[in-house]
Short mmCIF file of C-alpha atoms in Angstrom, two decimals:
data_model
loop_
_atom_site.label_atom_id
_atom_site.label_comp_id
_atom_site.label_asym_id
_atom_site.label_seq_id
_atom_site.Cartn_x
_atom_site.Cartn_y
_atom_site.Cartn_z
CA MET V 1 138.79 -174.59 -69.75
CA LYS V 2 140.80 -177.82 -70.10
CA LEU V 3 138.92 -179.39 -67.17
CA ARG V 4 135.63 -178.35 -68.77
CA ILE V 5 136.53 -179.98 -72.08
CA THR V 6 137.90 -183.09 -70.37
CA THR V 7 134.80 -183.47 -68.23
CA PHE V 8 132.55 -183.04 -71.25
CA ILE V 9 134.50 -185.61 -73.27
CA LEU V 10 134.45 -188.11 -70.41
CA LEU V 11 130.72 -187.64 -69.91
CA VAL V 12 130.03 -188.09 -73.61
CA LEU V 13 132.20 -191.21 -73.73
CA PHE V 14 130.49 -192.60 -70.65
CA LEU V 15 127.04 -191.99 -72.05
CA THR V 16 127.89 -193.48 -75.44
CA ILE V 17 129.81 -196.61 -74.42
CA PRO V 18 128.78 -199.31 -76.88
CA ILE V 19 126.84 -202.01 -75.11
CA ASN V 20 126.18 -205.45 -76.57
CA TYR V 21 123.42 -206.47 -74.18
CA LYS V 22 120.51 -205.23 -76.31
CA ILE V 23 119.16 -208.67 -77.20
CA ALA V 24 119.75 -210.24 -73.78
CA TYR V 25 118.00 -207.43 -71.93
CA ALA V 26 115.27 -206.55 -74.44
CA ASP V 27 112.51 -207.27 -71.91
CA THR V 28 114.39 -205.96 -68.87
CA PRO V 29 113.27 -202.66 -67.36
CA VAL V 30 115.56 -199.66 -67.70
CA VAL V 31 116.56 -197.49 -64.76
CA HIS V 32 116.67 -193.79 -65.65
CA ALA V 33 118.73 -191.29 -63.67
CA VAL V 34 119.88 -187.69 -63.84
CA LEU V 35 123.32 -186.71 -62.56
CA PHE V 36 123.61 -183.07 -61.57
CA TYR V 37 127.25 -182.03 -61.56
CA SER V 38 129.59 -179.06 -61.81
CA GLN V 39 132.58 -179.02 -64.10
CA THR V 40 134.70 -177.51 -61.31
CA CYS V 41 133.70 -180.09 -58.68
CA SER V 42 136.37 -182.68 -57.90
CA HIS V 43 133.81 -185.01 -56.33
CA CYS V 44 131.72 -184.82 -59.50
CA HIS V 45 134.76 -185.57 -61.63
CA LYS V 46 135.47 -188.67 -59.51
CA VAL V 47 131.87 -189.90 -59.84
CA ILE V 48 131.93 -189.40 -63.63
CA THR V 49 135.35 -190.95 -64.23
CA GLU V 50 135.58 -193.64 -61.55
CA ASP V 51 132.19 -194.56 -60.09
CA LEU V 52 129.80 -194.52 -63.05
CA PRO V 53 131.84 -196.41 -65.69
CA PRO V 54 131.80 -199.73 -63.74
CA LEU V 55 128.03 -199.35 -63.27
CA ALA V 56 127.60 -198.68 -66.99
CA GLU V 57 129.68 -201.74 -67.79
CA LYS V 58 127.75 -203.93 -65.35
CA TYR V 59 124.22 -202.82 -66.23
CA GLY V 60 124.63 -201.76 -69.85
CA GLU V 61 121.47 -200.39 -71.39
CA GLN V 62 119.52 -201.18 -68.24
CA LEU V 63 120.99 -197.98 -66.77
CA GLN V 64 120.50 -194.67 -68.57
CA ILE V 65 122.08 -191.60 -66.97
CA ILE V 66 121.78 -188.07 -68.27
CA GLY V 67 124.29 -185.49 -67.04
CA VAL V 68 123.20 -181.93 -66.25
CA ASP V 69 125.88 -179.28 -65.64
CA VAL V 70 124.61 -176.89 -62.95
CA THR V 71 127.17 -174.21 -63.84
CA TYR V 72 124.90 -173.23 -66.73
CA GLU V 73 121.65 -171.37 -66.09
CA GLU V 74 119.55 -174.10 -67.72
CA GLY V 75 121.23 -176.78 -65.61
CA GLN V 76 120.76 -174.75 -62.44
CA ASN V 77 117.08 -174.28 -63.28
CA LEU V 78 116.63 -178.04 -63.73
CA TYR V 79 118.45 -178.71 -60.45
CA GLN V 80 116.26 -176.20 -58.58
CA ALA V 81 113.14 -177.79 -60.09
CA ALA V 82 114.35 -181.24 -58.95
CA ILE V 83 114.96 -179.91 -55.43
CA VAL V 84 111.37 -178.70 -55.28
CA LYS V 85 109.78 -181.75 -56.96
CA TYR V 86 111.62 -184.33 -54.84
CA GLU V 87 111.53 -182.22 -51.66
CA ILE V 88 115.28 -182.47 -51.16
CA PRO V 89 116.15 -181.10 -47.70
CA ASP V 90 118.56 -178.17 -47.33
CA HIS V 91 121.29 -180.29 -45.79
CA ARG V 92 121.34 -182.50 -48.94
CA TYR V 93 121.85 -179.65 -51.47
CA GLY V 94 124.96 -179.82 -53.60
CA VAL V 95 126.63 -181.77 -56.34
CA PRO V 96 127.17 -184.41 -57.38
CA ALA V 97 123.51 -185.30 -57.02
CA LEU V 98 122.02 -188.39 -58.63
CA ILE V 99 118.26 -188.69 -58.90
CA VAL V 100 117.20 -192.20 -59.85
CA GLY V 101 113.83 -193.27 -61.24
CA ASP V 102 110.71 -191.25 -61.91
CA THR V 103 112.78 -188.82 -63.97
#
């Protein structure tokens, strides 16, 4: 339960980091991505806490990532739909999974 709350808090903080690049990048395209993760996955936790924050700091509002927890039925349904839509091969199934663009 503690890991679940911690992961949620970290994800919310990551997604709501105040960025001051709004004016500078007003005409710059935004990259959209969806991160599929599990709250019990240590690799997912590393991506959320260590890998994504530097990217968010570097790209600011040019990078928008939405997190989807696959341990919930709704999250699993979205993940399965993404697997079908993007024709993800069997050997690439699993989390963390980041789908960038066209999302």
